[in-house]
């Protein structure tokens, strides 16, 4: 059996698919991943021995400018990605038995599967963005700012209209070109009637939270057995566990001056610092020996060696920190990140830093809570509930889907 896995987004969108591909391989199936050809992702798939099919532009080229992408940028990117999916997935799907799509709304993937007559699965890593009677959607490009009298149901109707505006013309044009009829609601067409949720039930409880009967497998985790760099090992061994700070792929979204503010906050709490450079390019603020800067690293190993993790609230980083039993300070920036920050606070395993412009003082206060013995004890307790078999569960389900 061959499975086509596809996404377009940050590392948090790509790595879970690699984890699923490895789980499929262990069950005797073949998987290939169609994803953006960023250098980081190329290395990731090569390390896992999973074939990469380059899809669309690099993510770095879109998000790593001095300012975040604009609504105008979104209206250019959306049809370009639709065209890329029809072209790229269309070229390889004919040799596959099932298509799994995730990441930035993957309009075009279901349509290629439909044309090839093979099953399609939409998967997501959080419930944010799935229509719900419990919560309203975020704002998409083209969505008007809602008035106070706007109901949740009306907000979701506006969301569907915004998705149609972004993707509808391109999607239906490409569908017509391959002999398929138009779709009226692009969002619901992409999501299907039963999306899969690749998130841990303890971190992301889903029952009754959306309008769907979700298939929740648990997070798709790629095992990482790489050793830590020698210099980092030496730094960790030289003193008490430090605080780790990184904003991953956030680039222009990282808070201004976060390296300085976090370093000063950690020092105020008597802690050393490991800065994860990431796409935001975090660097040490001075030559003091209480700070170590690291690039791409095995976070599964590193998080077990630190006192707390400061991050943006991506699904992957939140899950990795929770599995490691390390307290978290989450400074959410966009999309689903406020949700994960709130869950960390609700579970008592860290702090949601709601101010998007953290200062040394506000971070120091957050560290005081995160570093408290009771927070670490709760983080350790929750870690024992996080399942690590989500990718295997999903892989077995896919074998059933392909064979049905």
mmCIF file of C-alpha atoms in Angstrom:
data_model
loop_
_atom_site.group_PDB
_atom_site.id
_atom_site.type_symbol
_atom_site.label_atom_id
_atom_site.label_comp_id
_atom_site.label_asym_id
_atom_site.label_seq_id
_atom_site.Cartn_x
_atom_site.Cartn_y
_atom_site.Cartn_z
ATOM 1 C CA UNK A 1 0.000 0.000 0.000
ATOM 2 C CA UNK A 2 1.186 3.525 -0.750
ATOM 3 C CA UNK A 3 -0.071 6.584 1.142
ATOM 4 C CA UNK A 4 0.282 10.163 -0.081
ATOM 5 C CA UNK A 5 0.648 12.593 2.823
ATOM 6 C CA UNK A 6 0.519 16.295 2.064
ATOM 7 C CA UNK A 7 0.784 19.604 3.892
ATOM 8 C CA UNK A 8 1.915 23.184 3.513
ATOM 9 C CA UNK A 9 2.956 25.022 6.643
ATOM 10 C CA UNK A 10 5.593 25.302 9.333
ATOM 11 C CA UNK A 11 7.639 22.500 10.861
ATOM 12 C CA UNK A 12 4.723 21.812 13.178
ATOM 13 C CA UNK A 13 2.693 20.902 10.097
ATOM 14 C CA UNK A 14 5.413 18.818 8.443
ATOM 15 C CA UNK A 15 6.981 16.788 11.258
ATOM 16 C CA UNK A 16 3.753 15.003 12.296
ATOM 17 C CA UNK A 17 3.343 13.719 8.743
ATOM 18 C CA UNK A 18 6.882 12.371 8.859
ATOM 19 C CA UNK A 19 5.987 10.639 12.120
ATOM 20 C CA UNK A 20 2.951 9.098 10.438
ATOM 21 C CA UNK A 21 5.046 8.053 7.426
ATOM 22 C CA UNK A 22 7.488 6.231 9.715
ATOM 23 C CA UNK A 23 4.616 4.489 11.512
ATOM 24 C CA UNK A 24 3.169 3.399 8.171
ATOM 25 C CA UNK A 25 6.547 2.037 7.116
ATOM 26 C CA UNK A 26 6.743 -0.004 10.300
ATOM 27 C CA UNK A 27 3.425 -1.593 9.336
ATOM 28 C CA UNK A 28 4.717 -2.487 5.884
ATOM 29 C CA UNK A 29 3.165 0.401 3.944
ATOM 30 C CA UNK A 30 4.944 2.953 1.785
ATOM 31 C CA UNK A 31 4.436 6.680 2.311
ATOM 32 C CA UNK A 32 5.605 9.805 0.573
ATOM 33 C CA UNK A 33 5.197 13.373 1.800
ATOM 34 C CA UNK A 34 4.290 16.282 -0.473
ATOM 35 C CA UNK A 35 5.394 19.359 1.446
ATOM 36 C CA UNK A 36 7.130 22.722 0.996
ATOM 37 C CA UNK A 37 10.803 22.324 -0.010
ATOM 38 C CA UNK A 38 12.333 24.335 2.835
ATOM 39 C CA UNK A 39 15.878 23.234 3.669
ATOM 40 C CA UNK A 40 14.854 22.331 7.233
ATOM 41 C CA UNK A 41 12.098 20.062 5.953
ATOM 42 C CA UNK A 42 14.302 18.449 3.311
ATOM 43 C CA UNK A 43 16.789 17.504 6.051
ATOM 44 C CA UNK A 44 13.993 16.264 8.309
ATOM 45 C CA UNK A 45 12.561 13.894 5.710
ATOM 46 C CA UNK A 46 16.003 12.751 4.631
ATOM 47 C CA UNK A 47 16.881 11.879 8.236
ATOM 48 C CA UNK A 48 13.710 9.815 8.513
ATOM 49 C CA UNK A 49 14.240 8.161 5.130
ATOM 50 C CA UNK A 50 10.882 9.412 3.824
ATOM 51 C CA UNK A 51 10.560 10.546 0.174
ATOM 52 C CA UNK A 52 9.747 14.247 -0.297
ATOM 53 C CA UNK A 53 7.634 15.544 -3.159
ATOM 54 C CA UNK A 54 8.261 19.336 -3.273
ATOM 55 C CA UNK A 55 4.971 21.250 -3.084
ATOM 56 C CA UNK A 56 4.625 24.975 -3.672
ATOM 57 C CA UNK A 57 7.012 27.703 -2.525
ATOM 58 C CA UNK A 58 9.120 27.426 0.610
ATOM 59 C CA UNK A 59 7.357 28.570 3.752
ATOM 60 C CA UNK A 60 10.411 30.594 4.728
ATOM 61 C CA UNK A 61 10.075 32.699 1.582
ATOM 62 C CA UNK A 62 6.511 33.607 2.588
ATOM 63 C CA UNK A 63 6.782 34.213 6.338
ATOM 64 C CA UNK A 64 10.380 35.271 6.998
ATOM 65 C CA UNK A 65 10.167 38.868 5.815
ATOM 66 C CA UNK A 66 10.560 41.825 8.183
ATOM 67 C CA UNK A 67 6.770 41.977 8.586
ATOM 68 C CA UNK A 68 4.103 39.253 8.784
ATOM 69 C CA UNK A 69 2.272 38.365 5.556
ATOM 70 C CA UNK A 70 -0.673 40.620 4.712
ATOM 71 C CA UNK A 71 -4.189 39.872 3.528
ATOM 72 C CA UNK A 72 -3.054 40.750 0.021
ATOM 73 C CA UNK A 73 -0.330 38.119 0.328
ATOM 74 C CA UNK A 74 -2.932 35.549 1.391
ATOM 75 C CA UNK A 75 -5.058 36.201 -1.693
ATOM 76 C CA UNK A 76 -1.983 35.518 -3.848
ATOM 77 C CA UNK A 77 -0.822 32.448 -1.927
ATOM 78 C CA UNK A 78 -4.178 30.642 -1.738
ATOM 79 C CA UNK A 79 -4.744 30.166 -5.496
ATOM 80 C CA UNK A 80 -1.052 29.435 -6.019
ATOM 81 C CA UNK A 81 -1.247 26.566 -3.515
ATOM 82 C CA UNK A 82 -4.442 25.249 -5.103
ATOM 83 C CA UNK A 83 -2.675 25.138 -8.466
ATOM 84 C CA UNK A 84 0.392 23.485 -6.901
ATOM 85 C CA UNK A 85 -1.738 20.755 -5.334
ATOM 86 C CA UNK A 86 -3.547 19.937 -8.546
ATOM 87 C CA UNK A 87 -0.251 19.771 -10.427
ATOM 88 C CA UNK A 88 1.992 18.125 -7.834
ATOM 89 C CA UNK A 89 -0.461 15.749 -6.192
ATOM 90 C CA UNK A 90 -2.073 14.963 -9.510
ATOM 91 C CA UNK A 91 1.271 13.714 -10.797
ATOM 92 C CA UNK A 92 1.784 11.175 -7.987
ATOM 93 C CA UNK A 93 -1.668 10.324 -6.596
ATOM 94 C CA UNK A 94 -2.375 7.826 -9.361
ATOM 95 C CA UNK A 95 0.139 5.427 -7.816
ATOM 96 C CA UNK A 96 -1.281 5.845 -4.289
ATOM 97 C CA UNK A 97 -4.117 4.176 -2.416
ATOM 98 C CA UNK A 98 -5.178 7.027 -0.109
ATOM 99 C CA UNK A 99 -4.487 10.756 0.353
ATOM 100 C CA UNK A 100 -4.092 12.441 3.755
ATOM 101 C CA UNK A 101 -4.035 16.246 3.792
ATOM 102 C CA UNK A 102 -3.381 18.744 6.552
ATOM 103 C CA UNK A 103 -1.721 22.106 7.188
ATOM 104 C CA UNK A 104 -2.857 25.412 5.675
ATOM 105 C CA UNK A 105 -6.321 24.676 4.244
ATOM 106 C CA UNK A 106 -5.399 22.004 1.673
ATOM 107 C CA UNK A 107 -7.913 22.903 -1.030
ATOM 108 C CA UNK A 108 -7.160 20.742 -4.048
ATOM 109 C CA UNK A 109 -6.063 17.562 -2.278
ATOM 110 C CA UNK A 110 -9.537 16.042 -1.953
ATOM 111 C CA UNK A 111 -10.242 16.918 -5.559
ATOM 112 C CA UNK A 112 -7.172 15.082 -6.839
ATOM 113 C CA UNK A 113 -8.177 12.051 -4.774
ATOM 114 C CA UNK A 114 -11.719 12.295 -6.147
ATOM 115 C CA UNK A 115 -10.461 12.357 -9.724
ATOM 116 C CA UNK A 116 -8.198 9.348 -9.058
ATOM 117 C CA UNK A 117 -10.996 7.472 -7.282
ATOM 118 C CA UNK A 118 -9.068 6.956 -4.033
ATOM 119 C CA UNK A 119 -10.029 7.730 -0.398
ATOM 120 C CA UNK A 120 -9.224 11.130 1.110
ATOM 121 C CA UNK A 121 -8.696 12.011 4.777
ATOM 122 C CA UNK A 122 -8.472 15.515 6.204
ATOM 123 C CA UNK A 123 -6.492 15.689 9.437
ATOM 124 C CA UNK A 124 -5.808 18.574 11.801
ATOM 125 C CA UNK A 125 -3.592 19.059 14.857
ATOM 126 C CA UNK A 126 -6.060 21.095 16.931
ATOM 127 C CA UNK A 127 -9.777 21.951 17.010
ATOM 128 C CA UNK A 128 -9.250 25.643 16.276
ATOM 129 C CA UNK A 129 -10.774 26.336 12.854
ATOM 130 C CA UNK A 130 -13.323 23.508 12.966
ATOM 131 C CA UNK A 131 -16.912 24.821 13.014
ATOM 132 C CA UNK A 132 -18.328 24.754 16.533
ATOM 133 C CA UNK A 133 -21.243 25.957 18.628
ATOM 134 C CA UNK A 134 -18.821 26.416 21.530
ATOM 135 C CA UNK A 135 -16.397 28.978 20.114
ATOM 136 C CA UNK A 136 -16.096 31.433 17.243
ATOM 137 C CA UNK A 137 -13.544 31.240 14.426
ATOM 138 C CA UNK A 138 -10.532 33.454 14.091
ATOM 139 C CA UNK A 139 -10.464 36.147 11.438
ATOM 140 C CA UNK A 140 -9.386 35.175 7.937
ATOM 141 C CA UNK A 141 -8.359 37.587 5.198
ATOM 142 C CA UNK A 142 -11.563 39.019 3.768
ATOM 143 C CA UNK A 143 -13.590 38.429 6.948
ATOM 144 C CA UNK A 144 -15.218 41.591 8.353
ATOM 145 C CA UNK A 145 -14.596 42.430 11.992
ATOM 146 C CA UNK A 146 -17.752 41.137 13.698
ATOM 147 C CA UNK A 147 -20.036 43.391 15.671
ATOM 148 C CA UNK A 148 -20.980 42.641 19.255
ATOM 149 C CA UNK A 149 -24.374 41.345 18.140
ATOM 150 C CA UNK A 150 -22.903 38.781 15.733
ATOM 151 C CA UNK A 151 -23.652 35.227 16.878
ATOM 152 C CA UNK A 152 -21.197 32.334 16.819
ATOM 153 C CA UNK A 153 -23.243 30.706 14.056
ATOM 154 C CA UNK A 154 -23.054 33.875 11.970
ATOM 155 C CA UNK A 155 -19.307 34.071 12.549
ATOM 156 C CA UNK A 156 -18.861 30.564 11.146
ATOM 157 C CA UNK A 157 -21.007 31.473 8.143
ATOM 158 C CA UNK A 158 -18.716 34.456 7.548
ATOM 159 C CA UNK A 159 -15.732 32.127 7.896
ATOM 160 C CA UNK A 160 -17.076 29.819 5.186
ATOM 161 C CA UNK A 161 -17.676 32.812 2.915
ATOM 162 C CA UNK A 162 -14.112 34.034 3.532
ATOM 163 C CA UNK A 163 -12.689 30.612 2.613
ATOM 164 C CA UNK A 164 -14.767 30.637 -0.564
ATOM 165 C CA UNK A 165 -13.333 34.049 -1.403
ATOM 166 C CA UNK A 166 -9.768 32.870 -0.878
ATOM 167 C CA UNK A 167 -9.938 29.480 -2.560
ATOM 168 C CA UNK A 168 -13.233 29.099 -4.413
ATOM 169 C CA UNK A 169 -12.462 30.573 -7.852
ATOM 170 C CA UNK A 170 -9.139 28.730 -8.183
ATOM 171 C CA UNK A 171 -10.500 25.447 -6.834
ATOM 172 C CA UNK A 172 -13.546 25.354 -9.075
ATOM 173 C CA UNK A 173 -11.526 26.434 -12.095
ATOM 174 C CA UNK A 174 -9.133 23.518 -11.606
ATOM 175 C CA UNK A 175 -11.999 21.114 -10.874
ATOM 176 C CA UNK A 176 -13.659 22.116 -14.131
ATOM 177 C CA UNK A 177 -10.401 21.539 -15.994
ATOM 178 C CA UNK A 178 -10.359 17.886 -14.891
ATOM 179 C CA UNK A 179 -14.075 17.329 -15.415
ATOM 180 C CA UNK A 180 -15.364 17.732 -11.854
ATOM 181 C CA UNK A 181 -18.416 19.825 -10.846
ATOM 182 C CA UNK A 182 -18.012 22.948 -8.695
ATOM 183 C CA UNK A 183 -18.266 22.940 -4.892
ATOM 184 C CA UNK A 184 -20.329 25.530 -3.003
ATOM 185 C CA UNK A 185 -18.607 25.415 0.399
ATOM 186 C CA UNK A 186 -14.851 24.976 0.054
ATOM 187 C CA UNK A 187 -14.143 24.807 3.784
ATOM 188 C CA UNK A 188 -16.597 22.005 4.517
ATOM 189 C CA UNK A 189 -15.598 20.224 1.306
ATOM 190 C CA UNK A 190 -11.973 20.156 2.487
ATOM 191 C CA UNK A 191 -12.842 19.149 6.064
ATOM 192 C CA UNK A 192 -15.202 16.286 5.049
ATOM 193 C CA UNK A 193 -17.911 15.037 7.404
ATOM 194 C CA UNK A 194 -15.464 13.270 9.728
ATOM 195 C CA UNK A 195 -12.041 14.929 10.096
ATOM 196 C CA UNK A 196 -9.218 13.256 11.956
ATOM 197 C CA UNK A 197 -7.686 14.985 14.970
ATOM 198 C CA UNK A 198 -3.995 14.228 15.537
ATOM 199 C CA UNK A 199 -3.767 15.700 19.032
ATOM 200 C CA UNK A 200 -3.474 14.181 22.473
ATOM 201 C CA UNK A 201 -6.823 13.821 24.275
ATOM 202 C CA UNK A 202 -5.386 15.106 27.565
ATOM 203 C CA UNK A 203 -4.081 18.280 25.921
ATOM 204 C CA UNK A 204 -6.883 18.723 23.383
ATOM 205 C CA UNK A 205 -10.162 17.198 24.559
ATOM 206 C CA UNK A 206 -12.552 17.187 21.620
ATOM 207 C CA UNK A 207 -15.802 15.510 22.632
ATOM 208 C CA UNK A 208 -18.660 17.936 22.055
ATOM 209 C CA UNK A 209 -16.294 20.762 21.143
ATOM 210 C CA UNK A 210 -16.971 20.892 17.388
ATOM 211 C CA UNK A 211 -19.798 20.112 15.000
ATOM 212 C CA UNK A 212 -18.005 16.937 13.886
ATOM 213 C CA UNK A 213 -17.697 13.391 15.141
ATOM 214 C CA UNK A 214 -13.906 13.523 15.093
ATOM 215 C CA UNK A 215 -11.559 10.577 14.782
ATOM 216 C CA UNK A 216 -8.944 11.372 17.448
ATOM 217 C CA UNK A 217 -5.800 9.299 17.198
ATOM 218 C CA UNK A 218 -3.426 11.133 19.505
ATOM 219 C CA UNK A 219 -0.507 13.262 18.320
ATOM 220 C CA UNK A 220 1.658 11.982 15.457
ATOM 221 C CA UNK A 221 5.089 12.014 17.071
ATOM 222 C CA UNK A 222 8.314 11.362 15.183
ATOM 223 C CA UNK A 223 10.715 9.583 17.585
ATOM 224 C CA UNK A 224 14.051 11.379 17.861
ATOM 225 C CA UNK A 225 17.103 9.552 19.206
ATOM 226 C CA UNK A 226 19.741 12.058 18.087
ATOM 227 C CA UNK A 227 22.315 13.032 20.728
ATOM 228 C CA UNK A 228 22.509 16.637 21.851
ATOM 229 C CA UNK A 229 25.476 18.640 20.506
ATOM 230 C CA UNK A 230 28.630 18.298 22.621
ATOM 231 C CA UNK A 231 28.695 21.997 23.447
ATOM 232 C CA UNK A 232 25.096 21.924 24.637
ATOM 233 C CA UNK A 233 25.695 18.791 26.700
ATOM 234 C CA UNK A 234 28.644 20.495 28.384
ATOM 235 C CA UNK A 235 26.563 23.602 29.074
ATOM 236 C CA UNK A 236 23.736 21.567 30.583
ATOM 237 C CA UNK A 237 26.165 19.607 32.755
ATOM 238 C CA UNK A 238 27.852 22.780 34.033
ATOM 239 C CA UNK A 239 25.015 23.982 36.263
ATOM 240 C CA UNK A 240 21.364 23.867 37.228
ATOM 241 C CA UNK A 241 18.800 23.218 34.481
ATOM 242 C CA UNK A 242 18.359 26.342 32.340
ATOM 243 C CA UNK A 243 15.284 27.905 30.786
ATOM 244 C CA UNK A 244 14.811 27.173 27.069
ATOM 245 C CA UNK A 245 13.431 29.951 24.849
ATOM 246 C CA UNK A 246 12.451 29.596 21.195
ATOM 247 C CA UNK A 247 9.771 30.779 18.801
ATOM 248 C CA UNK A 248 10.424 28.113 16.186
ATOM 249 C CA UNK A 249 9.211 29.059 12.727
ATOM 250 C CA UNK A 250 7.549 32.286 13.837
ATOM 251 C CA UNK A 251 10.113 34.544 12.124
ATOM 252 C CA UNK A 252 8.436 37.984 11.898
ATOM 253 C CA UNK A 253 5.847 36.971 14.516
ATOM 254 C CA UNK A 254 8.342 36.605 17.379
ATOM 255 C CA UNK A 255 8.018 39.360 20.000
ATOM 256 C CA UNK A 256 10.472 42.198 19.507
ATOM 257 C CA UNK A 257 13.461 41.906 21.812
ATOM 258 C CA UNK A 258 12.356 38.530 23.188
ATOM 259 C CA UNK A 259 15.926 37.230 23.569
ATOM 260 C CA UNK A 260 16.875 40.157 25.806
ATOM 261 C CA UNK A 261 13.661 40.157 27.825
ATOM 262 C CA UNK A 262 13.735 36.398 28.395
ATOM 263 C CA UNK A 263 17.431 36.352 29.289
ATOM 264 C CA UNK A 264 17.022 39.128 31.820
ATOM 265 C CA UNK A 265 13.937 37.435 33.262
ATOM 266 C CA UNK A 266 15.753 34.127 33.628
ATOM 267 C CA UNK A 267 18.690 35.820 35.316
ATOM 268 C CA UNK A 268 16.291 37.516 37.726
ATOM 269 C CA UNK A 269 15.164 34.020 38.741
ATOM 270 C CA UNK A 270 18.742 32.773 39.047
ATOM 271 C CA UNK A 271 18.505 30.658 35.894
ATOM 272 C CA UNK A 272 20.699 30.167 32.863
ATOM 273 C CA UNK A 273 19.270 30.276 29.339
ATOM 274 C CA UNK A 274 19.315 28.174 26.179
ATOM 275 C CA UNK A 275 18.114 30.185 23.185
ATOM 276 C CA UNK A 276 16.724 28.279 20.214
ATOM 277 C CA UNK A 277 17.728 30.391 17.234
ATOM 278 C CA UNK A 278 14.793 29.367 15.019
ATOM 279 C CA UNK A 279 13.566 31.382 12.068
ATOM 280 C CA UNK A 280 13.373 34.449 14.312
ATOM 281 C CA UNK A 281 17.173 34.347 14.610
ATOM 282 C CA UNK A 282 17.405 34.638 18.403
ATOM 283 C CA UNK A 283 20.947 35.432 19.568
ATOM 284 C CA UNK A 284 22.727 35.950 22.888
ATOM 285 C CA UNK A 285 22.538 39.506 24.207
ATOM 286 C CA UNK A 286 26.092 39.498 25.620
ATOM 287 C CA UNK A 287 29.150 37.307 26.114
ATOM 288 C CA UNK A 288 28.165 35.956 29.535
ATOM 289 C CA UNK A 289 28.641 32.215 30.023
ATOM 290 C CA UNK A 290 25.099 31.690 31.337
ATOM 291 C CA UNK A 291 23.589 31.626 27.836
ATOM 292 C CA UNK A 292 23.899 29.035 25.055
ATOM 293 C CA UNK A 293 22.467 29.469 21.545
ATOM 294 C CA UNK A 294 21.442 26.356 19.628
ATOM 295 C CA UNK A 295 20.023 25.719 16.165
ATOM 296 C CA UNK A 296 17.872 22.752 15.162
ATOM 297 C CA UNK A 297 18.046 20.274 18.032
ATOM 298 C CA UNK A 298 16.415 17.159 19.469
ATOM 299 C CA UNK A 299 13.776 18.843 21.610
ATOM 300 C CA UNK A 300 12.552 15.535 22.987
ATOM 301 C CA UNK A 301 15.945 15.061 24.661
ATOM 302 C CA UNK A 302 16.589 18.717 25.478
ATOM 303 C CA UNK A 303 13.256 19.382 27.173
ATOM 304 C CA UNK A 304 13.955 16.664 29.729
ATOM 305 C CA UNK A 305 17.073 18.626 30.755
ATOM 306 C CA UNK A 306 15.609 22.128 31.225
ATOM 307 C CA UNK A 307 13.676 23.853 34.006
ATOM 308 C CA UNK A 308 11.040 25.476 31.772
ATOM 309 C CA UNK A 309 10.253 26.039 28.113
ATOM 310 C CA UNK A 310 9.236 29.438 26.728
ATOM 311 C CA UNK A 311 7.576 29.173 23.320
ATOM 312 C CA UNK A 312 4.868 30.458 20.993
ATOM 313 C CA UNK A 313 2.313 27.744 21.622
ATOM 314 C CA UNK A 314 2.541 25.581 18.530
ATOM 315 C CA UNK A 315 0.829 22.209 18.821
ATOM 316 C CA UNK A 316 4.081 20.292 18.385
ATOM 317 C CA UNK A 317 6.145 22.233 20.915
ATOM 318 C CA UNK A 318 3.305 22.175 23.455
ATOM 319 C CA UNK A 319 2.993 18.413 23.105
ATOM 320 C CA UNK A 320 6.745 17.792 23.258
ATOM 321 C CA UNK A 321 7.068 19.875 26.427
ATOM 322 C CA UNK A 322 4.046 18.180 27.997
ATOM 323 C CA UNK A 323 5.499 14.719 27.245
ATOM 324 C CA UNK A 324 8.780 15.779 28.850
ATOM 325 C CA UNK A 325 7.011 16.909 32.018
ATOM 326 C CA UNK A 326 8.601 20.357 31.849
ATOM 327 C CA UNK A 327 6.670 23.503 32.832
ATOM 328 C CA UNK A 328 5.826 25.892 30.004
ATOM 329 C CA UNK A 329 5.479 29.639 29.520
ATOM 330 C CA UNK A 330 3.450 30.173 26.367
ATOM 331 C CA UNK A 331 3.472 33.534 24.584
ATOM 332 C CA UNK A 332 0.852 32.988 21.853
ATOM 333 C CA UNK A 333 1.047 34.941 18.621
ATOM 334 C CA UNK A 334 -1.428 33.688 15.991
ATOM 335 C CA UNK A 335 -3.951 31.021 14.963
ATOM 336 C CA UNK A 336 -4.289 28.106 17.413
ATOM 337 C CA UNK A 337 -1.575 29.339 19.772
ATOM 338 C CA UNK A 338 -3.944 31.110 22.241
ATOM 339 C CA UNK A 339 -5.830 27.818 22.538
ATOM 340 C CA UNK A 340 -2.689 25.903 23.538
ATOM 341 C CA UNK A 341 -1.656 28.659 25.951
ATOM 342 C CA UNK A 342 -5.050 28.441 27.637
ATOM 343 C CA UNK A 343 -4.834 24.641 27.882
ATOM 344 C CA UNK A 344 -1.388 24.829 29.481
ATOM 345 C CA UNK A 345 -2.774 27.207 32.104
ATOM 346 C CA UNK A 346 -5.961 25.163 32.645
ATOM 347 C CA UNK A 347 -3.956 21.993 33.215
ATOM 348 C CA UNK A 348 -1.670 23.767 35.686
ATOM 349 C CA UNK A 349 1.459 22.791 33.737
ATOM 350 C CA UNK A 350 2.599 26.319 33.029
ATOM 351 C CA UNK A 351 1.629 29.904 32.331
ATOM 352 C CA UNK A 352 -0.260 31.605 29.514
ATOM 353 C CA UNK A 353 1.492 34.919 28.924
ATOM 354 C CA UNK A 354 -1.413 36.759 27.320
ATOM 355 C CA UNK A 355 0.427 40.042 26.735
ATOM 356 C CA UNK A 356 1.906 39.697 23.216
ATOM 357 C CA UNK A 357 4.766 42.053 24.151
ATOM 358 C CA UNK A 358 6.514 40.356 27.091
ATOM 359 C CA UNK A 359 8.928 42.286 29.249
ATOM 360 C CA UNK A 360 11.652 41.081 31.571
ATOM 361 C CA UNK A 361 9.341 41.843 34.481
ATOM 362 C CA UNK A 362 6.310 40.015 33.072
ATOM 363 C CA UNK A 363 8.393 37.006 32.070
ATOM 364 C CA UNK A 364 10.102 36.927 35.456
ATOM 365 C CA UNK A 365 6.676 36.737 37.099
ATOM 366 C CA UNK A 366 5.696 33.954 34.697
ATOM 367 C CA UNK A 367 8.925 32.092 35.482
ATOM 368 C CA UNK A 368 8.229 32.340 39.204
ATOM 369 C CA UNK A 369 4.997 30.422 38.646
ATOM 370 C CA UNK A 370 6.391 27.979 36.102
ATOM 371 C CA UNK A 371 9.428 27.166 38.243
ATOM 372 C CA UNK A 372 7.404 26.591 41.395
ATOM 373 C CA UNK A 373 7.577 23.006 42.733
ATOM 374 C CA UNK A 374 3.824 22.527 42.420
ATOM 375 C CA UNK A 375 3.888 23.421 38.722
ATOM 376 C CA UNK A 376 6.684 20.962 38.015
ATOM 377 C CA UNK A 377 4.830 18.280 39.989
ATOM 378 C CA UNK A 378 1.685 18.865 37.952
ATOM 379 C CA UNK A 379 3.667 18.867 34.699
ATOM 380 C CA UNK A 380 5.174 15.516 35.652
ATOM 381 C CA UNK A 381 1.742 14.115 36.487
ATOM 382 C CA UNK A 382 0.235 15.227 33.169
ATOM 383 C CA UNK A 383 3.247 13.831 31.294
ATOM 384 C CA UNK A 384 2.239 10.388 32.474
ATOM 385 C CA UNK A 385 -1.101 10.726 30.686
ATOM 386 C CA UNK A 386 0.252 11.763 27.262
ATOM 387 C CA UNK A 387 0.047 8.895 24.791
ATOM 388 C CA UNK A 388 2.863 8.276 22.333
ATOM 389 C CA UNK A 389 1.142 5.869 19.942
ATOM 390 C CA UNK A 390 -0.950 8.358 17.968
ATOM 391 C CA UNK A 391 0.962 7.848 14.717
ATOM 392 C CA UNK A 392 0.605 4.071 14.973
ATOM 393 C CA UNK A 393 -3.114 4.373 15.724
ATOM 394 C CA UNK A 394 -3.577 6.589 12.663
ATOM 395 C CA UNK A 395 -1.444 4.324 10.475
ATOM 396 C CA UNK A 396 -3.588 1.300 11.331
ATOM 397 C CA UNK A 397 -6.740 3.306 10.598
ATOM 398 C CA UNK A 398 -5.310 4.274 7.228
ATOM 399 C CA UNK A 399 -4.659 0.649 6.354
ATOM 400 C CA UNK A 400 -8.340 0.012 7.051
ATOM 401 C CA UNK A 401 -9.405 3.027 4.944
ATOM 402 C CA UNK A 402 -7.271 1.940 1.994
ATOM 403 C CA UNK A 403 -8.519 -1.624 2.214
ATOM 404 C CA UNK A 404 -12.196 -0.785 2.508
#
